[in-house]
mmCIF file of C-alpha atoms in Angstrom:
data_model
loop_
_atom_site.group_PDB
_atom_site.id
_atom_site.type_symbol
_atom_site.label_atom_id
_atom_site.label_comp_id
_atom_site.label_asym_id
_atom_site.label_seq_id
_atom_site.Cartn_x
_atom_site.Cartn_y
_atom_site.Cartn_z
ATOM 1 C CA MET A 1 -172.773 -20.366 -82.083
ATOM 2 C CA SER A 2 -172.307 -17.407 -79.801
ATOM 3 C CA LYS A 3 -169.434 -18.039 -77.404
ATOM 4 C CA ARG A 4 -170.882 -16.444 -74.272
ATOM 5 C CA ILE A 5 -174.458 -17.081 -73.169
ATOM 6 C CA LEU A 6 -175.913 -15.511 -70.033
ATOM 7 C CA VAL A 7 -178.780 -17.679 -68.727
ATOM 8 C CA ALA A 8 -181.151 -16.418 -66.018
ATOM 9 C CA ALA A 9 -184.427 -17.263 -64.281
ATOM 10 C CA SER A 10 -186.286 -16.147 -61.181
ATOM 11 C CA MET A 11 -188.984 -18.819 -60.833
ATOM 12 C CA ASN A 12 -189.164 -22.591 -61.071
ATOM 13 C CA GLY A 13 -191.043 -22.544 -64.398
ATOM 14 C CA GLY A 14 -188.405 -20.309 -65.964
ATOM 15 C CA ALA A 15 -185.570 -22.454 -64.643
ATOM 16 C CA GLU A 16 -187.237 -25.575 -66.043
ATOM 17 C CA VAL A 17 -187.174 -24.268 -69.613
ATOM 18 C CA VAL A 18 -183.720 -22.660 -69.657
ATOM 19 C CA ALA A 19 -181.833 -25.367 -67.732
ATOM 20 C CA PRO A 20 -181.891 -27.938 -70.583
ATOM 21 C CA ILE A 21 -180.441 -25.286 -72.912
ATOM 22 C CA ALA A 22 -177.656 -24.469 -70.450
ATOM 23 C CA GLN A 23 -176.856 -28.169 -70.042
ATOM 24 C CA ARG A 24 -176.544 -28.843 -73.755
ATOM 25 C CA LEU A 25 -174.527 -25.703 -74.472
ATOM 26 C CA LYS A 26 -172.102 -26.485 -71.654
ATOM 27 C CA ALA A 27 -171.693 -30.022 -72.959
ATOM 28 C CA ARG A 28 -170.634 -28.499 -76.293
ATOM 29 C CA GLY A 29 -168.063 -26.250 -74.686
ATOM 30 C CA THR A 30 -170.011 -22.996 -74.922
ATOM 31 C CA ASP A 31 -169.188 -20.435 -72.242
ATOM 32 C CA VAL A 32 -172.415 -20.293 -70.209
ATOM 33 C CA ARG A 33 -172.994 -18.259 -67.059
ATOM 34 C CA VAL A 34 -176.138 -19.015 -65.030
ATOM 35 C CA LEU A 35 -177.831 -16.411 -62.821
ATOM 36 C CA SER A 36 -180.514 -17.544 -60.412
ATOM 37 C CA TYR A 37 -182.964 -15.688 -58.220
ATOM 38 C CA GLY A 38 -185.762 -16.779 -55.905
ATOM 39 C CA ALA A 39 -187.476 -20.108 -56.518
ATOM 40 C CA ALA A 40 -185.350 -20.806 -59.619
ATOM 41 C CA THR A 41 -182.330 -21.780 -57.531
ATOM 42 C CA ALA A 42 -183.732 -25.040 -56.155
ATOM 43 C CA THR A 43 -185.050 -25.993 -59.603
ATOM 44 C CA PHE A 44 -181.704 -25.357 -61.304
ATOM 45 C CA ARG A 45 -179.974 -27.552 -58.735
ATOM 46 C CA ALA A 46 -182.598 -30.285 -59.007
ATOM 47 C CA MET A 47 -181.946 -30.317 -62.768
ATOM 48 C CA LYS A 48 -178.173 -30.573 -62.199
ATOM 49 C CA VAL A 49 -177.387 -27.013 -63.258
ATOM 50 C CA GLU A 50 -175.426 -25.221 -60.555
ATOM 51 C CA PRO A 51 -175.933 -21.428 -60.735
ATOM 52 C CA ASP A 52 -172.759 -19.395 -61.144
ATOM 53 C CA ARG A 53 -174.384 -16.704 -59.041
ATOM 54 C CA VAL A 54 -177.444 -16.715 -56.793
ATOM 55 C CA ILE A 55 -178.816 -13.174 -56.718
ATOM 56 C CA GLU A 56 -180.334 -11.998 -53.444
ATOM 57 C CA HIS A 57 -181.912 -8.886 -54.940
ATOM 58 C CA ALA A 58 -182.604 -8.381 -58.639
ATOM 59 C CA SER A 59 -181.537 -4.829 -59.486
ATOM 60 C CA PRO A 60 -180.274 -2.988 -62.587
ATOM 61 C CA GLN A 61 -176.950 -2.477 -60.826
ATOM 62 C CA VAL A 62 -176.392 -6.182 -60.143
ATOM 63 C CA CYS A 63 -177.544 -7.203 -63.626
ATOM 64 C CA GLY A 64 -175.479 -4.449 -65.245
ATOM 65 C CA GLU A 65 -172.356 -5.677 -63.470
ATOM 66 C CA GLU A 66 -172.986 -9.206 -64.719
ATOM 67 C CA ILE A 67 -173.399 -8.093 -68.328
ATOM 68 C CA THR A 68 -170.382 -5.772 -68.180
ATOM 69 C CA ASN A 69 -168.120 -8.405 -66.641
ATOM 70 C CA PHE A 70 -169.274 -11.424 -68.655
ATOM 71 C CA ARG A 71 -169.924 -9.579 -71.947
ATOM 72 C CA PRO A 72 -172.468 -12.102 -73.306
ATOM 73 C CA ASN A 73 -173.260 -12.349 -76.995
ATOM 74 C CA VAL A 74 -176.868 -13.198 -76.107
ATOM 75 C CA ILE A 75 -179.000 -13.382 -72.957
ATOM 76 C CA LEU A 76 -181.421 -16.283 -72.419
ATOM 77 C CA THR A 77 -184.161 -16.075 -69.764
ATOM 78 C CA GLY A 78 -187.464 -17.438 -68.591
ATOM 79 C CA THR A 79 -190.349 -15.073 -67.808
ATOM 80 C CA GLN A 80 -191.977 -13.826 -64.617
ATOM 81 C CA PHE A 81 -194.623 -11.367 -63.388
ATOM 82 C CA GLN A 82 -193.902 -8.095 -61.643
ATOM 83 C CA ASP A 83 -195.016 -7.785 -58.015
ATOM 84 C CA LYS A 84 -194.658 -5.280 -55.178
ATOM 85 C CA ASP A 85 -191.230 -6.702 -54.253
ATOM 86 C CA ASN A 86 -190.072 -6.822 -57.869
ATOM 87 C CA PRO A 87 -191.466 -3.823 -59.799
ATOM 88 C CA LEU A 88 -189.183 -5.061 -62.566
ATOM 89 C CA THR A 89 -188.423 -8.764 -62.760
ATOM 90 C CA LEU A 90 -184.894 -10.103 -63.132
ATOM 91 C CA GLU A 91 -185.754 -11.101 -66.676
ATOM 92 C CA GLN A 92 -187.173 -7.680 -67.599
ATOM 93 C CA ILE A 93 -184.134 -5.919 -66.191
ATOM 94 C CA LEU A 94 -181.867 -8.098 -68.322
ATOM 95 C CA TRP A 95 -183.927 -7.470 -71.488
ATOM 96 C CA GLN A 96 -183.821 -3.731 -70.859
ATOM 97 C CA LEU A 97 -180.080 -3.675 -70.268
ATOM 98 C CA ALA A 98 -179.515 -5.887 -73.307
ATOM 99 C CA LYS A 99 -181.173 -3.259 -75.513
ATOM 100 C CA ILE A 100 -179.066 -0.498 -74.010
ATOM 101 C CA MET A 101 -175.891 -2.527 -74.591
ATOM 102 C CA SER A 102 -176.937 -3.707 -78.094
ATOM 103 C CA THR A 103 -177.076 -7.337 -76.958
ATOM 104 C CA ARG A 104 -179.688 -9.805 -78.171
ATOM 105 C CA SER A 105 -182.090 -11.338 -75.652
ATOM 106 C CA VAL A 106 -184.263 -14.451 -75.939
ATOM 107 C CA ALA A 107 -187.032 -15.336 -73.486
ATOM 108 C CA ILE A 108 -188.604 -18.793 -73.290
ATOM 109 C CA LEU A 109 -192.270 -19.017 -72.358
ATOM 110 C CA ASP A 110 -192.838 -21.974 -70.037
ATOM 111 C CA THR A 111 -196.622 -22.326 -70.343
ATOM 112 C CA TRP A 112 -199.806 -21.052 -71.956
ATOM 113 C CA GLY A 113 -201.829 -18.141 -70.574
ATOM 114 C CA CYS A 114 -201.065 -14.777 -68.956
ATOM 115 C CA TYR A 115 -198.984 -13.920 -72.014
ATOM 116 C CA ALA A 116 -199.247 -10.127 -71.873
ATOM 117 C CA GLU A 117 -198.776 -9.960 -68.102
ATOM 118 C CA ARG A 118 -195.248 -11.383 -68.361
ATOM 119 C CA PHE A 119 -194.121 -8.658 -70.771
ATOM 120 C CA SER A 120 -196.021 -5.643 -69.398
ATOM 121 C CA ASP A 121 -195.838 -3.198 -66.522
ATOM 122 C CA LEU A 122 -198.398 -4.184 -63.893
ATOM 123 C CA ASP A 123 -200.101 -2.077 -61.254
ATOM 124 C CA THR A 124 -198.513 -3.799 -58.283
ATOM 125 C CA ALA A 125 -200.523 -1.689 -55.817
ATOM 126 C CA LEU A 126 -203.677 -3.560 -56.860
ATOM 127 C CA PRO A 127 -204.458 -7.216 -56.099
ATOM 128 C CA GLY A 128 -204.006 -9.589 -58.996
ATOM 129 C CA PHE A 129 -202.126 -9.027 -62.239
ATOM 130 C CA VAL A 130 -203.551 -5.740 -63.530
ATOM 131 C CA ILE A 131 -201.815 -4.452 -66.673
ATOM 132 C CA LYS A 132 -200.859 -0.782 -66.513
ATOM 133 C CA ASP A 133 -198.642 -0.473 -69.600
ATOM 134 C CA PRO A 134 -199.110 -3.392 -72.027
ATOM 135 C CA LEU A 135 -196.160 -5.079 -73.738
ATOM 136 C CA LYS A 136 -193.670 -2.489 -72.530
ATOM 137 C CA ARG A 137 -191.062 -5.119 -71.611
ATOM 138 C CA LEU A 138 -190.143 -7.152 -74.672
ATOM 139 C CA PRO A 139 -186.951 -9.097 -75.433
ATOM 140 C CA THR A 140 -185.495 -9.499 -78.913
ATOM 141 C CA LYS A 141 -187.181 -12.897 -79.379
ATOM 142 C CA ILE A 142 -189.729 -14.995 -77.493
ATOM 143 C CA ALA A 143 -189.561 -18.792 -77.863
ATOM 144 C CA ILE A 144 -193.067 -20.227 -77.497
ATOM 145 C CA MET A 145 -194.610 -23.664 -77.192
ATOM 146 C CA ASP A 146 -196.832 -24.012 -80.263
ATOM 147 C CA GLU A 147 -198.937 -22.324 -82.925
ATOM 148 C CA PHE A 148 -201.881 -22.107 -80.502
ATOM 149 C CA ALA A 149 -199.833 -19.824 -78.219
ATOM 150 C CA ARG A 150 -198.588 -17.820 -81.187
ATOM 151 C CA GLN A 151 -202.091 -17.045 -82.405
ATOM 152 C CA GLU A 152 -203.221 -16.024 -78.924
ATOM 153 C CA MET A 153 -200.216 -13.723 -78.549
ATOM 154 C CA LEU A 154 -200.781 -12.121 -81.956
ATOM 155 C CA ARG A 155 -204.355 -11.319 -80.915
ATOM 156 C CA LEU A 156 -202.934 -9.585 -77.841
ATOM 157 C CA GLY A 157 -200.735 -7.345 -79.989
ATOM 158 C CA PHE A 158 -197.351 -9.067 -79.824
ATOM 159 C CA PRO A 159 -195.210 -8.262 -82.901
ATOM 160 C CA ASP A 160 -195.114 -11.286 -85.191
ATOM 161 C CA ASP A 161 -191.393 -10.955 -85.885
ATOM 162 C CA ILE A 162 -190.348 -11.553 -82.267
ATOM 163 C CA LEU A 163 -192.319 -14.816 -81.851
ATOM 164 C CA ALA A 164 -190.670 -18.156 -82.640
ATOM 165 C CA VAL A 165 -192.442 -21.499 -82.247
ATOM 166 C CA THR A 166 -189.817 -23.827 -80.777
ATOM 167 C CA GLY A 167 -191.685 -26.171 -78.451
ATOM 168 C CA ASN A 168 -190.962 -26.432 -74.742
ATOM 169 C CA PRO A 169 -187.441 -27.576 -73.727
ATOM 170 C CA TYR A 170 -188.762 -28.838 -70.382
ATOM 171 C CA PHE A 171 -191.001 -31.326 -72.188
ATOM 172 C CA GLU A 172 -187.933 -32.725 -73.910
ATOM 173 C CA TYR A 173 -186.136 -32.938 -70.552
ATOM 174 C CA THR A 174 -189.177 -34.717 -69.122
ATOM 175 C CA ALA A 175 -189.182 -37.187 -72.010
ATOM 176 C CA GLU A 176 -185.564 -38.118 -71.305
ATOM 177 C CA ARG A 177 -186.387 -38.768 -67.645
ATOM 178 C CA ILE A 178 -189.441 -40.845 -68.528
ATOM 179 C CA ALA A 179 -187.265 -43.022 -70.747
ATOM 180 C CA THR A 180 -185.521 -44.254 -67.583
ATOM 181 C CA LEU A 181 -188.771 -45.427 -65.942
ATOM 182 C CA SER A 182 -190.053 -49.002 -66.010
ATOM 183 C CA VAL A 183 -193.183 -50.984 -65.182
ATOM 184 C CA GLU A 184 -191.727 -51.349 -61.674
ATOM 185 C CA THR A 185 -191.985 -47.602 -61.028
ATOM 186 C CA ARG A 186 -195.365 -47.729 -59.294
ATOM 187 C CA ALA A 187 -194.361 -50.535 -56.940
ATOM 188 C CA GLN A 188 -191.085 -48.793 -56.149
ATOM 189 C CA LEU A 189 -192.887 -45.542 -55.341
ATOM 190 C CA LEU A 190 -195.438 -47.201 -53.061
ATOM 191 C CA ALA A 191 -192.663 -49.103 -51.268
ATOM 192 C CA LYS A 192 -191.206 -45.866 -49.904
ATOM 193 C CA PRO A 193 -191.549 -45.527 -46.101
ATOM 194 C CA VAL A 194 -193.701 -42.396 -46.303
ATOM 195 C CA PHE A 195 -196.427 -44.454 -48.001
ATOM 196 C CA ALA A 196 -196.265 -47.432 -45.624
ATOM 197 C CA SER A 197 -199.947 -47.071 -44.654
ATOM 198 C CA PHE A 198 -201.184 -47.319 -48.238
ATOM 199 C CA ASP A 199 -203.040 -50.304 -49.696
ATOM 200 C CA ARG A 200 -200.817 -51.651 -52.440
ATOM 201 C CA ASP A 201 -203.778 -52.592 -54.647
ATOM 202 C CA ALA A 202 -205.699 -49.312 -54.186
ATOM 203 C CA LYS A 203 -206.121 -46.583 -56.784
ATOM 204 C CA LEU A 204 -203.473 -43.868 -56.528
ATOM 205 C CA VAL A 205 -204.711 -40.266 -56.678
ATOM 206 C CA VAL A 206 -202.370 -37.241 -56.617
ATOM 207 C CA PHE A 207 -203.613 -33.805 -55.583
ATOM 208 C CA LEU A 208 -201.409 -30.883 -56.635
ATOM 209 C CA SER A 209 -201.890 -28.136 -54.063
ATOM 210 C CA ASP A 210 -201.056 -24.604 -55.160
ATOM 211 C CA SER A 211 -201.623 -20.984 -54.174
ATOM 212 C CA TRP A 212 -203.350 -18.516 -56.522
ATOM 213 C CA LYS A 213 -203.311 -15.433 -54.324
ATOM 214 C CA GLY A 214 -202.579 -13.247 -57.343
ATOM 215 C CA TYR A 215 -206.183 -13.692 -58.489
ATOM 216 C CA PRO A 216 -208.553 -12.429 -55.751
ATOM 217 C CA ASP A 217 -211.620 -13.104 -57.931
ATOM 218 C CA ILE A 218 -210.831 -16.734 -58.608
ATOM 219 C CA GLY A 219 -213.460 -18.012 -56.174
ATOM 220 C CA PHE A 220 -211.326 -20.294 -53.992
ATOM 221 C CA THR A 221 -208.159 -20.432 -51.930
ATOM 222 C CA GLU A 222 -205.534 -23.129 -51.634
ATOM 223 C CA THR A 223 -207.047 -24.125 -48.297
ATOM 224 C CA SER A 224 -210.660 -24.268 -49.474
ATOM 225 C CA VAL A 225 -209.932 -26.126 -52.716
ATOM 226 C CA LEU A 226 -207.902 -28.814 -50.951
ATOM 227 C CA GLN A 227 -210.430 -29.324 -48.174
ATOM 228 C CA SER A 228 -213.321 -29.625 -50.626
ATOM 229 C CA PHE A 229 -211.338 -32.117 -52.723
ATOM 230 C CA LEU A 230 -210.616 -34.267 -49.653
ATOM 231 C CA ARG A 231 -214.290 -34.253 -48.656
ATOM 232 C CA VAL A 232 -215.411 -35.234 -52.150
ATOM 233 C CA ILE A 233 -212.935 -38.033 -52.733
ATOM 234 C CA ASP A 234 -213.478 -39.451 -49.247
ATOM 235 C CA ASN A 235 -217.194 -39.606 -50.008
ATOM 236 C CA VAL A 236 -216.447 -41.330 -53.331
ATOM 237 C CA ALA A 237 -214.419 -43.942 -51.439
ATOM 238 C CA ARG A 238 -217.260 -44.423 -48.939
ATOM 239 C CA THR A 239 -220.095 -44.748 -51.457
ATOM 240 C CA SER A 240 -218.260 -46.731 -54.136
ATOM 241 C CA GLY A 241 -216.200 -49.067 -52.011
ATOM 242 C CA ILE A 242 -213.139 -48.271 -54.166
ATOM 243 C CA LYS A 243 -209.925 -48.322 -52.172
ATOM 244 C CA ILE A 244 -208.088 -45.037 -52.691
ATOM 245 C CA ASN A 245 -204.617 -43.799 -51.738
ATOM 246 C CA ILE A 246 -204.142 -40.013 -51.888
ATOM 247 C CA ILE A 247 -200.833 -38.169 -52.132
ATOM 248 C CA VAL A 248 -201.229 -34.440 -51.505
ATOM 249 C CA ARG A 249 -198.229 -32.666 -52.999
ATOM 250 C CA PRO A 250 -197.796 -29.010 -52.010
ATOM 251 C CA HIS A 251 -196.128 -26.505 -54.309
ATOM 252 C CA PRO A 252 -192.367 -27.054 -53.917
ATOM 253 C CA PHE A 253 -191.869 -23.723 -52.160
ATOM 254 C CA ARG A 254 -195.259 -23.016 -50.564
ATOM 255 C CA ASN A 255 -196.277 -25.595 -47.996
ATOM 256 C CA GLU A 256 -198.119 -23.926 -45.120
ATOM 257 C CA ASP A 257 -201.577 -23.453 -46.651
ATOM 258 C CA ALA A 258 -201.619 -27.016 -47.911
ATOM 259 C CA LYS A 259 -200.451 -28.329 -44.558
ATOM 260 C CA SER A 260 -203.144 -26.493 -42.592
ATOM 261 C CA ALA A 261 -205.850 -27.576 -45.053
ATOM 262 C CA PHE A 262 -204.711 -31.198 -44.951
ATOM 263 C CA GLU A 263 -204.515 -31.274 -41.183
ATOM 264 C CA GLY A 264 -207.927 -29.575 -41.008
ATOM 265 C CA TYR A 265 -209.643 -32.513 -42.700
ATOM 266 C CA SER A 266 -208.569 -36.138 -42.399
ATOM 267 C CA PRO A 267 -210.308 -38.584 -44.762
ATOM 268 C CA ALA A 268 -212.017 -41.467 -42.999
ATOM 269 C CA HIS A 269 -212.489 -43.799 -45.958
ATOM 270 C CA ALA A 270 -209.434 -43.075 -48.114
ATOM 271 C CA LYS A 271 -205.807 -43.169 -47.028
ATOM 272 C CA ALA A 272 -203.986 -39.875 -47.505
ATOM 273 C CA THR A 273 -200.468 -38.550 -47.027
ATOM 274 C CA LEU A 274 -199.126 -35.006 -47.399
ATOM 275 C CA HIS A 275 -195.653 -35.176 -48.857
ATOM 276 C CA ASN A 276 -193.294 -32.810 -50.637
ATOM 277 C CA PRO A 277 -190.041 -34.491 -51.724
ATOM 278 C CA VAL A 278 -188.616 -31.182 -52.964
ATOM 279 C CA THR A 279 -188.443 -29.527 -49.550
ATOM 280 C CA ALA A 280 -187.126 -32.759 -48.024
ATOM 281 C CA ARG A 281 -184.447 -33.275 -50.668
ATOM 282 C CA GLY A 282 -181.125 -34.283 -49.175
ATOM 283 C CA SER A 283 -182.489 -34.888 -45.682
ATOM 284 C CA ASP A 284 -184.759 -37.844 -46.436
ATOM 285 C CA PRO A 285 -183.263 -39.841 -49.324
ATOM 286 C CA ALA A 286 -185.424 -42.924 -48.676
ATOM 287 C CA ASN A 287 -188.504 -40.909 -49.609
ATOM 288 C CA GLU A 288 -187.215 -39.016 -52.643
ATOM 289 C CA TYR A 289 -188.867 -39.435 -56.035
ATOM 290 C CA SER A 290 -189.368 -37.362 -59.143
ATOM 291 C CA LEU A 291 -192.524 -35.708 -60.421
ATOM 292 C CA GLU A 292 -192.309 -37.951 -63.472
ATOM 293 C CA GLU A 293 -192.274 -41.075 -61.285
ATOM 294 C CA LEU A 294 -195.253 -39.763 -59.339
ATOM 295 C CA PHE A 295 -197.328 -39.180 -62.470
ATOM 296 C CA TYR A 296 -196.230 -42.462 -64.048
ATOM 297 C CA ALA A 297 -197.578 -44.273 -60.996
ATOM 298 C CA ALA A 298 -200.821 -42.290 -60.593
ATOM 299 C CA ASP A 299 -204.266 -43.292 -61.803
ATOM 300 C CA LEU A 300 -205.669 -39.778 -61.350
ATOM 301 C CA VAL A 301 -204.113 -36.305 -60.966
ATOM 302 C CA VAL A 302 -206.246 -33.454 -59.607
ATOM 303 C CA GLY A 303 -205.057 -29.853 -59.347
ATOM 304 C CA THR A 304 -205.987 -26.257 -60.035
ATOM 305 C CA PHE A 305 -203.814 -24.717 -62.766
ATOM 306 C CA GLY A 306 -200.176 -25.275 -61.840
ATOM 307 C CA ASN A 307 -197.542 -26.298 -64.391
ATOM 308 C CA PRO A 308 -197.386 -29.886 -63.032
ATOM 309 C CA ASN A 309 -200.797 -30.484 -64.640
ATOM 310 C CA VAL A 310 -199.058 -29.997 -67.980
ATOM 311 C CA THR A 311 -196.182 -32.262 -66.958
ATOM 312 C CA ALA A 312 -198.736 -34.976 -66.138
ATOM 313 C CA ALA A 313 -200.141 -34.644 -69.665
ATOM 314 C CA VAL A 314 -196.623 -34.897 -71.110
ATOM 315 C CA VAL A 315 -195.920 -38.044 -69.066
ATOM 316 C CA ARG A 316 -199.125 -39.721 -70.253
ATOM 317 C CA THR A 317 -198.389 -38.850 -73.878
ATOM 318 C CA ILE A 318 -194.781 -39.985 -73.887
ATOM 319 C CA VAL A 319 -195.418 -43.335 -72.172
ATOM 320 C CA LYS A 320 -198.441 -43.873 -74.451
ATOM 321 C CA LYS A 321 -200.906 -45.014 -71.797
ATOM 322 C CA ASP A 322 -204.315 -43.806 -70.627
ATOM 323 C CA GLU A 323 -203.271 -42.727 -67.129
ATOM 324 C CA PRO A 324 -203.066 -40.474 -65.319
ATOM 325 C CA ILE A 325 -206.473 -38.931 -65.910
ATOM 326 C CA ILE A 326 -206.114 -35.182 -65.254
ATOM 327 C CA VAL A 327 -208.805 -33.047 -63.587
ATOM 328 C CA HIS A 328 -208.797 -29.310 -62.906
ATOM 329 C CA TRP A 329 -210.698 -28.685 -59.660
ATOM 330 C CA VAL A 330 -211.683 -24.995 -59.520
ATOM 331 C CA PRO A 331 -214.842 -24.638 -57.383
ATOM 332 C CA GLY A 332 -216.855 -21.513 -58.086
ATOM 333 C CA LEU A 333 -214.625 -20.307 -60.914
ATOM 334 C CA THR A 334 -217.470 -19.850 -63.403
ATOM 335 C CA ALA A 335 -220.253 -18.965 -60.940
ATOM 336 C CA GLY A 336 -222.215 -15.904 -62.040
ATOM 337 C CA TYR A 337 -220.341 -15.468 -65.334
ATOM 338 C CA THR A 338 -221.556 -15.968 -68.881
ATOM 339 C CA VAL A 339 -217.897 -15.857 -69.887
ATOM 340 C CA PRO A 340 -215.536 -17.098 -67.135
ATOM 341 C CA PRO A 341 -213.084 -14.457 -65.879
ATOM 342 C CA HIS A 342 -210.165 -16.869 -66.295
ATOM 343 C CA ASP A 343 -209.502 -19.760 -68.650
ATOM 344 C CA PHE A 344 -206.173 -21.016 -67.322
ATOM 345 C CA GLN A 345 -204.984 -24.141 -69.140
ATOM 346 C CA SER A 346 -207.996 -24.221 -71.454
ATOM 347 C CA PHE A 347 -205.515 -25.591 -74.003
ATOM 348 C CA LEU A 348 -205.741 -28.801 -71.938
ATOM 349 C CA TYR A 349 -209.399 -29.162 -70.981
ATOM 350 C CA GLY A 350 -210.602 -27.429 -74.154
ATOM 351 C CA ASN A 351 -208.928 -30.148 -76.194
ATOM 352 C CA ASP A 352 -210.037 -33.087 -73.984
ATOM 353 C CA VAL A 353 -206.518 -33.610 -72.671
ATOM 354 C CA SER A 354 -207.925 -32.968 -69.184
ATOM 355 C CA ALA A 355 -211.327 -32.450 -67.537
ATOM 356 C CA LEU A 356 -212.735 -29.346 -65.828
ATOM 357 C CA ALA A 357 -214.867 -29.460 -62.651
ATOM 358 C CA THR A 358 -216.250 -26.294 -61.043
ATOM 359 C CA GLU A 359 -218.652 -27.755 -58.477
ATOM 360 C CA GLU A 360 -218.491 -30.739 -56.123
ATOM 361 C CA THR A 361 -221.115 -32.912 -57.800
ATOM 362 C CA LYS A 362 -219.205 -32.750 -61.079
ATOM 363 C CA LEU A 363 -215.916 -33.443 -59.315
ATOM 364 C CA ALA A 364 -217.349 -36.549 -57.615
ATOM 365 C CA GLU A 365 -218.760 -37.802 -60.919
ATOM 366 C CA THR A 366 -215.446 -37.224 -62.733
ATOM 367 C CA ILE A 367 -213.397 -38.924 -60.016
ATOM 368 C CA SER A 368 -215.726 -41.925 -60.037
ATOM 369 C CA ASP A 369 -215.606 -42.182 -63.837
ATOM 370 C CA ALA A 370 -211.816 -41.881 -63.833
ATOM 371 C CA LEU A 371 -211.276 -44.565 -61.190
ATOM 372 C CA ASN A 372 -213.698 -46.890 -62.977
ATOM 373 C CA ARG A 373 -211.894 -46.283 -66.303
ATOM 374 C CA ARG A 374 -214.895 -44.643 -67.933
ATOM 375 C CA ILE A 375 -212.790 -41.686 -69.128
ATOM 376 C CA LYS A 376 -210.200 -41.704 -71.884
ATOM 377 C CA GLN A 377 -208.431 -38.408 -72.486
ATOM 378 C CA LYS A 378 -206.514 -37.352 -75.572
ATOM 379 C CA GLN A 379 -202.746 -37.280 -75.833
ATOM 380 C CA PHE A 380 -201.001 -33.920 -75.522
ATOM 381 C CA ALA A 381 -200.065 -32.736 -79.017
ATOM 382 C CA ALA A 382 -197.519 -30.192 -77.749
ATOM 383 C CA ALA A 383 -195.243 -32.841 -76.269
ATOM 384 C CA LYS A 384 -192.816 -32.963 -79.196
ATOM 385 C CA SER A 385 -189.046 -33.390 -79.366
ATOM 386 C CA GLY A 386 -186.462 -31.002 -80.797
ATOM 387 C CA ALA A 387 -187.271 -27.911 -78.714
ATOM 388 C CA VAL A 388 -183.782 -27.599 -77.218
ATOM 389 C CA GLU A 389 -182.115 -27.428 -80.623
ATOM 390 C CA ARG A 390 -184.676 -24.989 -81.975
ATOM 391 C CA VAL A 391 -184.049 -22.596 -79.072
ATOM 392 C CA ILE A 392 -180.291 -22.937 -79.560
ATOM 393 C CA GLU A 393 -180.772 -21.888 -83.184
ATOM 394 C CA LEU A 394 -182.371 -18.665 -81.923
ATOM 395 C CA LEU A 395 -179.206 -17.941 -79.966
ATOM 396 C CA GLU A 396 -176.944 -18.151 -82.996
#
């Protein structure tokens, strides 16, 4: 095994997949240095990996100093998109410098979709992720989740010899956390002070609020999608008589849009709470809980296309039960299109691991069917063990 591994990530998804590798390598005595930037820092710390350096600005100079001083045998990163503030991402800078310094680099893909955008130059002057120079930014190897992703990437022009199917290390990390849960998890979650107003025998629904401002043609905003969801589920509670508790969970690092949308519409027939344990971590220990605990306890999870939807599918598969039911709520996404402009997470709803709703009538019907146990979704085939070791083999 290489003796010096430089590990880096700039977003929470990237930190989630590289942190388990850093943990295992450190436990084996490997010299690992962790660089963190942006949203990755809180995720590293939540996963008990303290960054050796938190970078305030990702630049070739800063990254070059790190490589020169640490002299890694291999560089391991997540992936991220370019934007106007980061015309080159931290990860892309490290891959580029690794080539110049004849050092190997391995990137781990954290989810399906937007494959080319992560490894290309984008036109950051335009809204959305518009590719200007495709596949210009490639590492030595890319560790990917499954054969489905590999085939999609080959169709996009990725060289076959740089793709390695390893599985997702974060799924393995999630499995280890789920192993610590028990049948008491739901009761323990609902006993937390923040949920004191909830009915203990009601159905528990989680809404995952997220911002998709990078896609101006998507047909909805974080505010509109949350408000429409609250209207629909409140009406389901009114017409069905089903008692419903709703936990609205904002993105860990983007709370304002969700807060304004939640405060702009208060359900009259369902009980709802907006809560983000990530931003409150350390200051409100009585109300802390993990994402795995939340999904273990939930009857239904509704979201757009954030990574937690996938985590919910992993939780359901590993605990071998039928809940939570997972629904993608994307109003207006397919309106006016013979072929939808986006198919985020089609690997879930296209394989009956989750359900897709694009208009309110369908959402109401799906919620009602889910809460009355008229839906049974398939287990998530990609939730397999051994990913951490397979990525470590790529580093040798």
